[in-house]
């Protein structure tokens, strides 16, 4: 193997850790009993797995509960426990280690309202210093003041940090000892006063951030609307820098006032922006009192949740796993579906999980979509069939939405996310057909999945799109005027034979396919990697496949072969141009491709 490990190769050297029992310090409701949720309009009991902290509880008591959660969740990669650690406004002298399925959030109006005089850390010592599996965790709306001047956030996919203020430096790779690799990440609407150190990060997206400085590069570092970003220089070093973010709004977040009344704040849409939404004071937007939400608990059925939606309520999904035999149907404009603690929706009867009508302004945020049965046609869909309706003034946005096929439970889904509506924005998606997991949940016919991301609508924009291991086109884009800022991909590891992975005389499938009928599509900062681990000499003819027309332009794209032994690889980077990378470790970069012409 090369020095750039794949996830399954790493996992073979370490046992898959089973779910650990909840430690005694976290008896049900203990944190909420110490810090009441409040009273009056907007008060709520958020459940035993939302631990609400207040400075009056004392730092030692808070530290003990934070440590107890981490001890349970540090290596609990495919367990069912979920936690949100919520800090009321104030100052805390604690260190917060963030394990699997742990959501750390400040409850203030501004990140500086909750000050952690300590570290908020993701490291990888549970896997010998390798962070390529540090998935499913998040931190947001905090000010972090590390006493040694350095905070560490060594994540892979599904590990975003949002709306944070780091008063010091930020490291994006694990601490020694170990091989110290990390693989993918997303930082948005955040300020780092000092330097961001990318180290071994293989790829990264920063959107609407502000940095003192940045150092380090590897394969694919993308900056969109980020102040203090390095200048455009792909591939040496591989920095892709876009000065402004064309259109975006930030993820909704939970707040609490001095009387214990909760609201969800929905930030306003911004156009042609750089830097954070809160740089000039409180961000623009509006608050929704919590009494306009159904506060969902694991065990709520699809019927219960749909009754709440039909009454015009929003949904706040508290931490846990929700077994659903039918989809949640969102039919009202500007509905918010907000998950805490990586709330996980499981399709148990070959059903979809979320169906959003062709309406504007919907937010779906902070959820894992999981196939827990065979033959779901789609897990999440926005719209139903092509539409002429325009939603540019009030777009639907998907924030931190993750799909999982296999890994925790066996299951299959033809498509993970399908977008039929126009003007949808996607802000940090990871769509994953599992390459490792619990016994009996992974295999070519065990967790089948054709396509991760299917776009039929026009003017769809993706900031941070990661799609991995699907068995056909992993991204299939049929709509016009699509835009992607950062794409990360791995081809399926487990192709059994070349004959099992061919179509129309073509070896394999492109990871990112723009339909032949499309005349306008732009993408920046793309990486696609292969590692065929059955030593069966597997090839794919190309990583990216696009129509040769002037309006379809790919900027800063690359391919990597990680096969340390055996044959196989990617024969061309895009269409029939660029490459190959095969029969061992290798990379190939292109600065651009349009109308049949590529630039090295």
Coordinates of C-alpha atoms in Angstrom, one line a residue:
X1 CA 0.0 0.0 0.0
X2 CA 1.0 3.6 -0.5
X3 CA 1.3 6.1 2.3
X4 CA -2.2 7.2 1.5
X5 CA -4.4 4.5 3.2
X6 CA -7.8 3.5 2.1
X7 CA -10.5 2.9 4.8
X8 CA -10.9 -0.8 4.4
X9 CA -7.2 -1.4 4.3
X10 CA -6.9 0.5 7.6
X11 CA -9.8 -1.4 9.1
X12 CA -8.4 -4.8 8.4
X13 CA -5.7 -4.0 11.0
X14 CA -8.2 -3.1 13.7
X15 CA -11.3 -4.9 14.9
X16 CA -14.7 -3.3 14.2
X17 CA -15.7 -2.1 17.6
X18 CA -19.2 -3.1 18.8
X19 CA -21.5 -0.7 20.5
X20 CA -20.3 0.0 24.0
X21 CA -22.7 0.2 27.0
X22 CA -23.6 3.6 28.3
X23 CA -21.3 4.5 31.2
X24 CA -22.9 4.9 34.6
X25 CA -22.3 8.7 34.9
X26 CA -24.9 9.3 32.1
X27 CA -28.1 8.0 33.7
X28 CA -31.2 9.0 31.8
X29 CA -32.0 12.7 32.1
X30 CA -29.1 13.5 34.4
X31 CA -27.8 16.5 32.5
X32 CA -31.3 17.9 31.9
X33 CA -32.1 17.5 35.6
X34 CA -29.1 19.6 36.4
X35 CA -29.9 22.2 33.8
X36 CA -33.6 22.6 33.3
X37 CA -34.7 23.2 29.7
X38 CA -36.7 26.3 30.7
X39 CA -40.2 27.4 31.1
X40 CA -42.9 29.3 29.2
X41 CA -43.3 29.7 25.5
X42 CA -40.6 27.8 23.6
X43 CA -39.5 25.7 26.6
X44 CA -38.9 22.0 25.9
X45 CA -37.6 18.8 27.3
X46 CA -35.2 17.8 24.6
X47 CA -34.7 14.2 26.0
X48 CA -32.0 12.4 27.8
X49 CA -29.5 12.4 24.9
X50 CA -29.4 16.2 24.6
X51 CA -27.1 17.2 27.5
X52 CA -27.7 20.9 28.2
X53 CA -24.9 22.6 30.1
X54 CA -24.9 25.9 32.0
X55 CA -21.9 27.6 33.6
X56 CA -23.7 27.3 37.0
X57 CA -23.3 23.5 36.8
X58 CA -19.5 23.9 37.4
X59 CA -16.7 22.9 35.1
X60 CA -15.8 19.7 36.8
X61 CA -19.3 18.3 36.6
X62 CA -19.6 19.3 33.0
X63 CA -16.2 17.8 32.2
X64 CA -17.2 14.5 33.7
X65 CA -20.3 14.2 31.5
X66 CA -18.5 15.2 28.4
X67 CA -15.8 12.6 29.1
X68 CA -18.4 10.0 29.7
X69 CA -20.0 10.6 26.3
X70 CA -16.6 10.4 24.6
X71 CA -15.6 7.2 26.4
X72 CA -18.8 5.7 25.0
X73 CA -18.5 7.2 21.5
X74 CA -14.8 7.4 20.8
X75 CA -14.7 4.2 18.7
X76 CA -18.4 3.4 18.4
X77 CA -18.4 3.7 14.6
X78 CA -21.6 1.7 13.9
X79 CA -23.4 1.9 17.2
X80 CA -26.9 3.3 17.8
X81 CA -26.1 5.8 20.5
X82 CA -26.5 9.5 19.6
X83 CA -25.7 12.6 21.6
X84 CA -26.0 16.4 21.5
X85 CA -23.8 18.4 23.9
X86 CA -25.5 21.8 24.1
X87 CA -23.9 24.8 25.9
X88 CA -25.9 27.7 27.0
X89 CA -24.3 31.2 26.6
X90 CA -21.4 31.7 29.0
X91 CA -17.8 30.7 29.6
X92 CA -16.6 27.1 30.2
X93 CA -13.2 25.7 31.2
X94 CA -13.5 22.3 29.7
X95 CA -12.0 20.1 26.9
X96 CA -14.5 18.5 24.6
X97 CA -13.3 15.4 22.7
X98 CA -15.8 14.6 20.0
X99 CA -16.5 11.0 19.2
X100 CA -18.9 9.3 16.8
X101 CA -22.5 10.6 16.6
X102 CA -21.7 13.5 18.8
X103 CA -23.0 17.0 18.1
X104 CA -21.4 19.9 20.0
X105 CA -23.4 23.1 19.8
X106 CA -23.5 26.5 21.4
X107 CA -27.0 27.9 22.1
X108 CA -26.2 31.6 21.6
X109 CA -27.1 34.0 18.9
X110 CA -23.4 34.4 18.0
X111 CA -20.5 32.0 18.2
X112 CA -18.8 34.3 20.7
X113 CA -21.8 33.9 23.1
X114 CA -20.4 30.4 24.2
X115 CA -16.7 30.4 25.0
X116 CA -14.9 27.1 25.5
X117 CA -11.6 27.9 27.2
X118 CA -10.2 24.6 26.2
X119 CA -10.2 22.3 23.1
X120 CA -12.9 21.0 21.0
X121 CA -11.1 18.0 19.5
X122 CA -11.4 15.3 16.9
X123 CA -8.3 13.0 16.9
X124 CA -7.7 9.5 15.7
X125 CA -5.9 7.6 18.4
X126 CA -8.8 5.1 18.5
X127 CA -7.5 3.9 15.1
X128 CA -3.7 4.3 15.7
X129 CA -3.6 7.9 14.5
X130 CA -5.4 7.4 11.2
X131 CA -8.3 9.8 10.8
X132 CA -9.7 8.4 7.5
X133 CA -12.7 7.0 9.4
X134 CA -13.4 9.9 11.6
X135 CA -17.0 10.3 10.3
X136 CA -20.4 11.4 11.8
X137 CA -19.8 14.2 14.2
X138 CA -20.0 18.0 14.2
X139 CA -19.4 21.2 16.1
X140 CA -21.1 24.6 15.6
X141 CA -21.8 28.0 17.0
X142 CA -18.9 28.1 19.5
X143 CA -15.9 30.2 20.4
X144 CA -12.9 28.0 21.1
X145 CA -9.9 29.4 23.0
X146 CA -7.3 26.6 23.2
X147 CA -4.9 27.3 26.1
X148 CA -1.9 26.1 24.1
X149 CA -3.0 28.0 21.0
X150 CA -3.9 25.0 18.8
X151 CA -7.2 23.2 18.3
X152 CA -7.4 19.9 16.4
X153 CA -10.2 18.8 14.0
X154 CA -8.9 15.7 12.2
X155 CA -12.0 14.5 10.4
X156 CA -13.0 12.6 7.4
X157 CA -16.4 13.0 5.6
X158 CA -19.5 13.9 7.6
X159 CA -17.5 15.8 10.2
X160 CA -18.3 19.5 9.6
X161 CA -17.4 22.4 11.8
X162 CA -19.7 25.4 11.3
X163 CA -20.1 28.9 12.7
X164 CA -17.0 28.7 14.9
X165 CA -14.5 31.2 16.1
X166 CA -11.1 29.7 16.8
X167 CA -8.9 32.0 18.8
X168 CA -5.7 30.4 17.8
X169 CA -4.5 27.9 15.2
X170 CA -6.5 24.9 13.8
X171 CA -4.9 21.6 12.8
X172 CA -6.8 19.3 10.4
X173 CA -4.8 16.1 11.0
X174 CA -4.3 13.7 13.9
X175 CA -1.7 13.9 16.6
X176 CA 1.2 11.4 16.7
X177 CA 1.9 8.6 17.2
X178 CA 0.5 6.8 14.2
X179 CA 0.5 7.4 10.4
X180 CA -1.6 10.5 11.0
X181 CA -3.7 10.5 7.9
X182 CA -7.1 12.3 7.5
X183 CA -9.4 12.4 4.6
X184 CA -11.9 15.1 3.8
X185 CA -13.7 17.8 5.7
X186 CA -15.8 20.9 5.6
X187 CA -15.5 24.2 7.4
X188 CA -18.1 26.9 6.9
X189 CA -19.1 30.3 8.3
X190 CA -16.1 30.2 10.6
X191 CA -13.2 32.4 11.7
X192 CA -9.7 31.1 12.5
X193 CA -7.7 33.9 14.0
X194 CA -4.4 32.1 13.5
X195 CA -3.2 29.6 10.9
X196 CA -5.0 26.6 9.5
X197 CA -2.7 23.6 9.1
X198 CA -4.0 21.0 6.7
X199 CA -1.1 18.5 7.2
X200 CA -2.1 15.1 5.9
X201 CA -5.7 16.1 4.9
X202 CA -6.2 14.5 1.4
X203 CA -9.0 16.9 0.4
X204 CA -10.9 19.8 2.1
X205 CA -13.5 22.5 1.5
X206 CA -13.6 25.8 3.2
X207 CA -16.7 27.9 2.4
X208 CA -17.3 31.5 3.7
X209 CA -14.6 31.4 6.3
X210 CA -11.9 33.9 7.4
X211 CA -8.4 32.7 8.1
X212 CA -5.3 34.4 9.5
X213 CA -3.4 32.1 7.1
X214 CA -3.4 28.6 5.6
X215 CA -0.5 26.2 5.3
X216 CA -0.3 22.7 3.7
X217 CA -1.8 20.8 0.8
X218 CA -2.2 17.4 -0.5
X219 CA -4.5 16.5 -3.4
X220 CA -7.5 18.8 -3.5
X221 CA -7.9 21.9 -1.3
X222 CA -10.9 24.1 -2.3
X223 CA -11.8 27.6 -1.0
X224 CA -15.0 29.3 -1.8
X225 CA -15.8 32.8 -0.5
X226 CA -13.0 32.5 2.1
X227 CA -11.0 35.5 3.3
X228 CA -7.4 34.7 3.8
X229 CA -7.4 31.7 1.5
X230 CA -4.3 31.0 -0.5
X231 CA -4.2 32.1 -4.1
X232 CA -5.3 29.9 -6.9
X233 CA -2.4 27.6 -7.8
X234 CA -3.7 24.2 -8.8
X235 CA -1.9 21.7 -9.1
X236 CA 1.3 23.1 -7.5
X237 CA 0.2 23.4 -4.8
X238 CA -3.3 22.0 -5.4
X239 CA -5.3 25.1 -4.3
X240 CA -8.6 25.9 -6.0
X241 CA -9.8 29.3 -4.9
X242 CA -13.1 30.9 -5.9
X243 CA -13.4 34.4 -4.5
X244 CA -17.1 34.6 -3.8
X245 CA -19.9 32.2 -3.0
X246 CA -22.7 32.8 -5.5
X247 CA -25.8 31.9 -3.5
X248 CA -26.0 30.3 -0.1
X249 CA -27.7 30.4 3.3
X250 CA -26.3 29.0 6.4
X251 CA -27.6 26.0 8.3
X252 CA -30.4 26.7 10.9
X253 CA -29.3 26.4 14.5
X254 CA -30.9 26.1 17.9
X255 CA -30.7 29.0 20.4
X256 CA -31.9 29.7 23.9
X257 CA -32.6 32.9 25.7
X258 CA -32.1 33.9 29.3
X259 CA -35.5 32.6 30.3
X260 CA -34.8 29.1 28.8
X261 CA -37.0 29.6 25.8
X262 CA -35.7 27.9 22.7
X263 CA -35.9 29.0 19.1
X264 CA -34.4 27.8 15.8
X265 CA -32.7 30.6 13.9
X266 CA -32.9 30.4 10.1
X267 CA -30.2 32.5 8.4
X268 CA -31.0 34.7 5.4
X269 CA -30.0 33.9 1.8
X270 CA -26.8 35.6 0.8
X271 CA -25.5 36.3 -2.8
X272 CA -21.9 36.9 -4.0
X273 CA -20.6 36.6 -0.4
X274 CA -17.2 36.2 1.2
X275 CA -16.5 35.7 4.9
X276 CA -18.9 34.8 7.6
X277 CA -22.6 35.6 8.0
X278 CA -21.9 37.1 11.5
X279 CA -18.9 39.2 10.8
X280 CA -20.9 42.5 11.1
X281 CA -22.9 41.4 14.1
X282 CA -25.9 39.2 14.4
X283 CA -26.6 37.3 11.2
X284 CA -29.6 38.3 9.2
X285 CA -32.5 35.9 9.3
X286 CA -35.5 35.0 11.5
X287 CA -36.2 32.9 14.5
X288 CA -38.9 30.2 14.9
X289 CA -40.1 29.5 18.5
X290 CA -39.8 25.9 19.5
X291 CA -43.5 25.6 20.1
X292 CA -43.9 25.7 16.3
X293 CA -41.8 22.4 16.1
X294 CA -42.7 18.9 16.8
X295 CA -39.8 17.8 19.1
X296 CA -39.4 14.2 17.8
X297 CA -38.1 11.2 19.8
X298 CA -36.9 7.9 18.6
X299 CA -39.9 5.7 18.5
X300 CA -42.0 8.3 16.7
X301 CA -43.6 6.7 13.7
X302 CA -43.7 8.2 10.2
X303 CA -47.5 8.6 10.7
X304 CA -46.8 10.7 13.9
X305 CA -44.2 12.9 12.2
X306 CA -46.4 13.4 9.1
X307 CA -49.3 14.4 11.3
X308 CA -47.1 17.1 12.8
X309 CA -46.0 18.3 9.3
X310 CA -49.7 18.3 8.2
X311 CA -50.5 20.6 11.1
X312 CA -47.9 23.1 9.8
X313 CA -45.2 22.2 12.4
X314 CA -41.5 22.0 11.8
X315 CA -39.5 19.0 13.0
X316 CA -36.7 18.9 15.5
X317 CA -35.3 15.4 15.5
X318 CA -33.6 14.7 18.8
X319 CA -30.7 12.2 18.9
X320 CA -31.4 8.6 18.1
X321 CA -32.4 6.1 15.4
X322 CA -35.9 6.4 13.8
X323 CA -37.2 3.3 12.2
X324 CA -39.6 4.5 9.4
X325 CA -41.8 2.4 7.3
X326 CA -43.0 5.3 5.1
X327 CA -41.4 8.6 4.1
X328 CA -41.7 12.0 5.8
X329 CA -43.7 14.2 3.5
X330 CA -42.8 17.9 3.5
X331 CA -45.3 19.9 1.6
X332 CA -45.2 23.4 3.0
X333 CA -42.9 26.2 2.0
X334 CA -40.0 27.0 4.3
X335 CA -40.4 24.0 6.6
X336 CA -37.4 23.2 8.7
X337 CA -36.4 19.6 9.5
X338 CA -33.5 19.9 11.8
X339 CA -31.6 16.9 13.3
X340 CA -29.6 17.0 16.6
X341 CA -26.9 14.5 17.4
X342 CA -26.8 12.9 13.9
X343 CA -30.4 11.8 14.1
X344 CA -30.7 8.7 11.9
X345 CA -33.7 7.8 9.7
X346 CA -33.9 4.1 8.7
X347 CA -36.0 2.9 5.7
X348 CA -37.3 -0.4 7.0
X349 CA -39.8 -1.4 4.3
X350 CA -38.2 -0.6 1.0
X351 CA -39.5 3.0 1.3
X352 CA -38.1 6.4 0.8
X353 CA -37.3 8.5 3.9
X354 CA -38.0 12.2 3.0
X355 CA -40.1 13.4 0.2
X356 CA -40.1 17.2 -0.3
X357 CA -42.7 18.7 -2.6
X358 CA -41.8 21.2 -5.3
X359 CA -42.0 24.1 -2.9
X360 CA -39.3 26.6 -1.9
X361 CA -37.4 27.4 1.3
X362 CA -37.3 24.0 2.9
X363 CA -34.3 23.2 5.1
X364 CA -33.3 19.6 5.8
X365 CA -30.3 19.5 8.1
X366 CA -28.2 17.2 10.2
X367 CA -29.6 13.8 9.4
X368 CA -28.3 10.4 8.3
X369 CA -30.4 8.5 5.8
X370 CA -30.0 4.8 6.1
X371 CA -31.2 1.9 4.0
X372 CA -32.3 -0.7 6.5
X373 CA -34.2 -2.9 4.0
X374 CA -33.7 -4.0 0.4
X375 CA -34.9 -2.1 -2.7
X376 CA -35.7 1.4 -1.6
X377 CA -36.0 3.3 -4.9
X378 CA -34.7 6.6 -3.3
X379 CA -33.9 7.8 0.2
X380 CA -34.5 11.5 -0.2
X381 CA -36.2 13.3 -3.1
X382 CA -37.0 17.0 -3.7
X383 CA -39.8 17.5 -6.2
X384 CA -41.4 14.7 -8.2
X385 CA -40.7 14.9 -11.9
X386 CA -39.3 17.8 -13.9
X387 CA -40.8 21.2 -13.1
X388 CA -40.8 24.7 -14.5
X389 CA -41.3 26.3 -11.0
X390 CA -38.4 28.6 -10.0
X391 CA -37.3 28.9 -6.4
X392 CA -34.2 31.1 -6.7
X393 CA -35.5 33.7 -4.3
X394 CA -36.2 31.0 -1.6
X395 CA -34.4 27.8 -2.4
X396 CA -34.6 24.5 -0.6
X397 CA -31.3 23.7 1.0
X398 CA -29.9 20.4 2.2
X399 CA -27.3 20.9 5.0
X400 CA -25.1 18.1 6.4
X401 CA -27.2 15.3 4.9
X402 CA -25.6 11.9 4.8
X403 CA -26.7 8.7 3.1
X404 CA -25.5 5.3 4.3
X405 CA -26.0 2.0 2.4
X406 CA -24.6 -0.9 4.5
X407 CA -22.0 -0.6 7.3
X408 CA -24.4 -0.5 10.2
X409 CA -27.2 -2.7 8.8
X410 CA -27.6 -4.5 5.5
X411 CA -29.8 -2.7 2.9
X412 CA -30.0 -1.3 -0.6
X413 CA -31.3 1.7 -2.4
X414 CA -31.2 2.5 -6.1
X415 CA -30.7 6.3 -5.6
X416 CA -29.7 8.1 -2.4
X417 CA -30.7 11.7 -3.2
X418 CA -32.7 12.7 -6.2
X419 CA -33.3 16.4 -7.0
X420 CA -36.2 17.1 -9.4
X421 CA -36.9 20.6 -8.2
X422 CA -35.0 23.6 -9.5
X423 CA -32.7 25.9 -7.6
X424 CA -31.9 23.4 -4.8
X425 CA -28.7 24.1 -2.8
X426 CA -26.7 21.3 -1.2
X427 CA -24.2 22.2 1.5
X428 CA -22.1 19.3 2.6
X429 CA -23.4 15.9 1.5
X430 CA -21.7 12.6 2.0
X431 CA -23.4 9.7 0.2
X432 CA -21.8 6.4 1.1
X433 CA -22.2 2.9 0.0
X434 CA -20.2 1.3 2.8
X435 CA -16.9 -0.3 2.0
X436 CA -16.5 -1.6 5.6
X437 CA -18.8 -2.2 8.6
X438 CA -20.5 -4.7 10.8
X439 CA -20.4 -8.3 9.7
X440 CA -22.9 -9.2 7.1
X441 CA -23.6 -5.6 6.0
X442 CA -21.1 -5.1 3.2
X443 CA -20.7 -6.9 -0.2
X444 CA -21.3 -6.4 -3.9
X445 CA -24.8 -8.0 -3.6
X446 CA -25.3 -7.3 0.2
X447 CA -25.5 -3.5 0.0
X448 CA -26.4 -2.7 -3.6
X449 CA -26.8 0.9 -4.7
X450 CA -26.7 2.3 -8.2
X451 CA -26.4 6.1 -7.9
X452 CA -25.7 8.4 -5.0
X453 CA -26.7 11.8 -6.4
X454 CA -29.2 12.2 -9.3
X455 CA -30.0 15.7 -10.4
X456 CA -32.9 16.3 -12.8
X457 CA -33.6 19.9 -11.8
X458 CA -32.1 23.0 -13.2
X459 CA -29.8 25.5 -11.4
X460 CA -28.8 23.1 -8.7
X461 CA -25.7 24.0 -6.7
X462 CA -23.5 21.7 -4.5
X463 CA -21.0 23.0 -2.1
X464 CA -19.1 20.0 -0.8
X465 CA -20.3 16.8 -2.6
X466 CA -18.7 13.5 -1.6
X467 CA -20.1 10.3 -3.2
X468 CA -18.4 7.0 -2.7
X469 CA -18.5 3.3 -3.8
X470 CA -21.8 3.3 -5.8
X471 CA -22.1 0.6 -8.5
X472 CA -23.1 2.7 -11.5
X473 CA -22.8 6.4 -12.2
X474 CA -22.2 7.8 -8.7
X475 CA -23.3 11.3 -9.8
X476 CA -25.7 11.6 -12.7
X477 CA -26.5 15.2 -13.6
X478 CA -29.3 15.7 -16.1
X479 CA -30.3 19.3 -15.2
X480 CA -29.0 22.5 -16.8
X481 CA -26.9 25.2 -15.2
X482 CA -25.6 22.9 -12.5
X483 CA -22.7 24.0 -10.3
X484 CA -20.4 21.9 -8.0
X485 CA -17.7 23.4 -5.7
X486 CA -15.6 20.5 -4.5
X487 CA -16.3 16.8 -5.4
X488 CA -14.7 13.9 -3.6
X489 CA -15.2 10.3 -4.8
X490 CA -13.9 6.7 -4.4
X491 CA -15.0 4.1 -6.9
X492 CA -16.4 0.8 -5.5
X493 CA -13.6 -1.2 -3.9
X494 CA -15.4 -4.5 -4.1
X495 CA -16.0 -5.1 -7.9
X496 CA -15.7 -8.9 -8.1
X497 CA -14.9 -9.1 -11.9
X498 CA -14.5 -6.8 -14.8
X499 CA -17.5 -8.4 -16.5
X500 CA -19.6 -7.4 -13.4
X501 CA -18.8 -3.8 -14.0
X502 CA -19.3 -2.9 -17.7
X503 CA -22.0 -1.2 -19.7
X504 CA -22.3 -0.5 -23.4
X505 CA -18.8 -1.7 -24.1
X506 CA -17.3 0.6 -21.4
X507 CA -15.3 -0.6 -18.5
X508 CA -16.8 0.6 -15.2
X509 CA -18.8 3.8 -14.8
X510 CA -17.7 7.4 -14.5
X511 CA -17.9 8.7 -11.0
X512 CA -19.4 12.0 -12.2
X513 CA -21.6 11.9 -15.4
X514 CA -23.1 15.0 -17.0
X515 CA -25.8 14.0 -19.4
X516 CA -25.1 14.3 -23.1
X517 CA -28.1 16.6 -23.5
X518 CA -26.7 19.2 -21.0
X519 CA -25.3 22.4 -22.5
X520 CA -24.3 24.4 -19.3
X521 CA -22.5 22.9 -16.3
X522 CA -19.5 24.1 -14.2
X523 CA -17.5 22.3 -11.6
X524 CA -14.4 23.2 -9.5
X525 CA -12.0 21.1 -7.5
X526 CA -12.8 17.5 -8.2
X527 CA -11.0 14.3 -7.0
X528 CA -11.8 10.7 -7.9
X529 CA -9.8 7.7 -6.5
X530 CA -9.8 4.0 -7.1
X531 CA -8.7 1.1 -4.9
X532 CA -9.9 -2.3 -6.2
X533 CA -9.2 -4.6 -3.3
X534 CA -10.0 -8.0 -4.7
X535 CA -6.9 -8.1 -6.9
X536 CA -9.1 -8.8 -10.0
X537 CA -7.5 -6.4 -12.4
X538 CA -10.4 -4.0 -12.5
X539 CA -10.4 -0.9 -14.7
X540 CA -12.7 2.0 -15.3
X541 CA -12.4 3.8 -18.6
X542 CA -12.8 7.3 -17.1
X543 CA -13.5 9.1 -13.8
X544 CA -15.6 12.0 -15.3
X545 CA -17.8 11.9 -18.4
X546 CA -19.2 15.1 -19.9
X547 CA -20.6 16.4 -23.2
X548 CA -18.0 18.2 -25.4
X549 CA -19.6 21.6 -25.5
X550 CA -18.3 25.0 -24.6
X551 CA -20.7 25.5 -21.7
X552 CA -19.6 22.5 -19.8
X553 CA -16.3 23.4 -18.0
X554 CA -14.4 21.4 -15.3
X555 CA -11.7 23.3 -13.4
X556 CA -9.0 21.7 -11.3
X557 CA -9.7 17.9 -11.5
X558 CA -7.6 15.0 -10.5
X559 CA -7.5 11.2 -10.3
X560 CA -5.6 8.9 -7.9
X561 CA -4.9 5.1 -8.0
X562 CA -4.3 3.6 -4.6
X563 CA -3.8 0.0 -5.7
X564 CA -0.6 -1.0 -3.9
X565 CA -0.7 -4.6 -5.3
X566 CA -2.3 -6.1 -8.3
X567 CA -3.6 -4.5 -11.5
X568 CA -6.4 -2.1 -12.2
X569 CA -6.9 1.6 -12.3
X570 CA -8.5 4.6 -14.1
X571 CA -7.6 4.8 -17.8
X572 CA -8.6 8.4 -18.4
X573 CA -9.3 11.4 -16.3
X574 CA -12.2 12.9 -18.2
X575 CA -13.8 11.4 -21.4
X576 CA -10.9 10.0 -23.3
X577 CA -8.3 12.6 -22.1
X578 CA -5.7 12.4 -19.3
X579 CA -4.2 9.6 -17.3
X580 CA -3.9 6.7 -16.8
X581 CA -3.3 5.9 -13.2
X582 CA -3.0 2.2 -12.8
X583 CA -1.1 -0.8 -11.4
X584 CA 0.1 0.9 -8.2
X585 CA 0.0 4.3 -6.6
X586 CA -0.3 7.3 -9.0
X587 CA -1.9 10.7 -9.4
X588 CA -2.9 12.7 -12.5
X589 CA -4.0 16.4 -12.5
X590 CA -5.7 18.6 -15.0
X591 CA -6.3 22.3 -14.7
X592 CA -9.3 22.3 -16.9
X593 CA -11.4 20.6 -19.5
X594 CA -14.0 22.0 -21.9
X595 CA -15.2 21.2 -25.4
X596 CA -13.0 18.2 -25.8
X597 CA -9.8 20.0 -24.8
X598 CA -8.0 19.3 -21.5
X599 CA -5.2 21.3 -19.9
X600 CA -2.5 19.7 -17.8

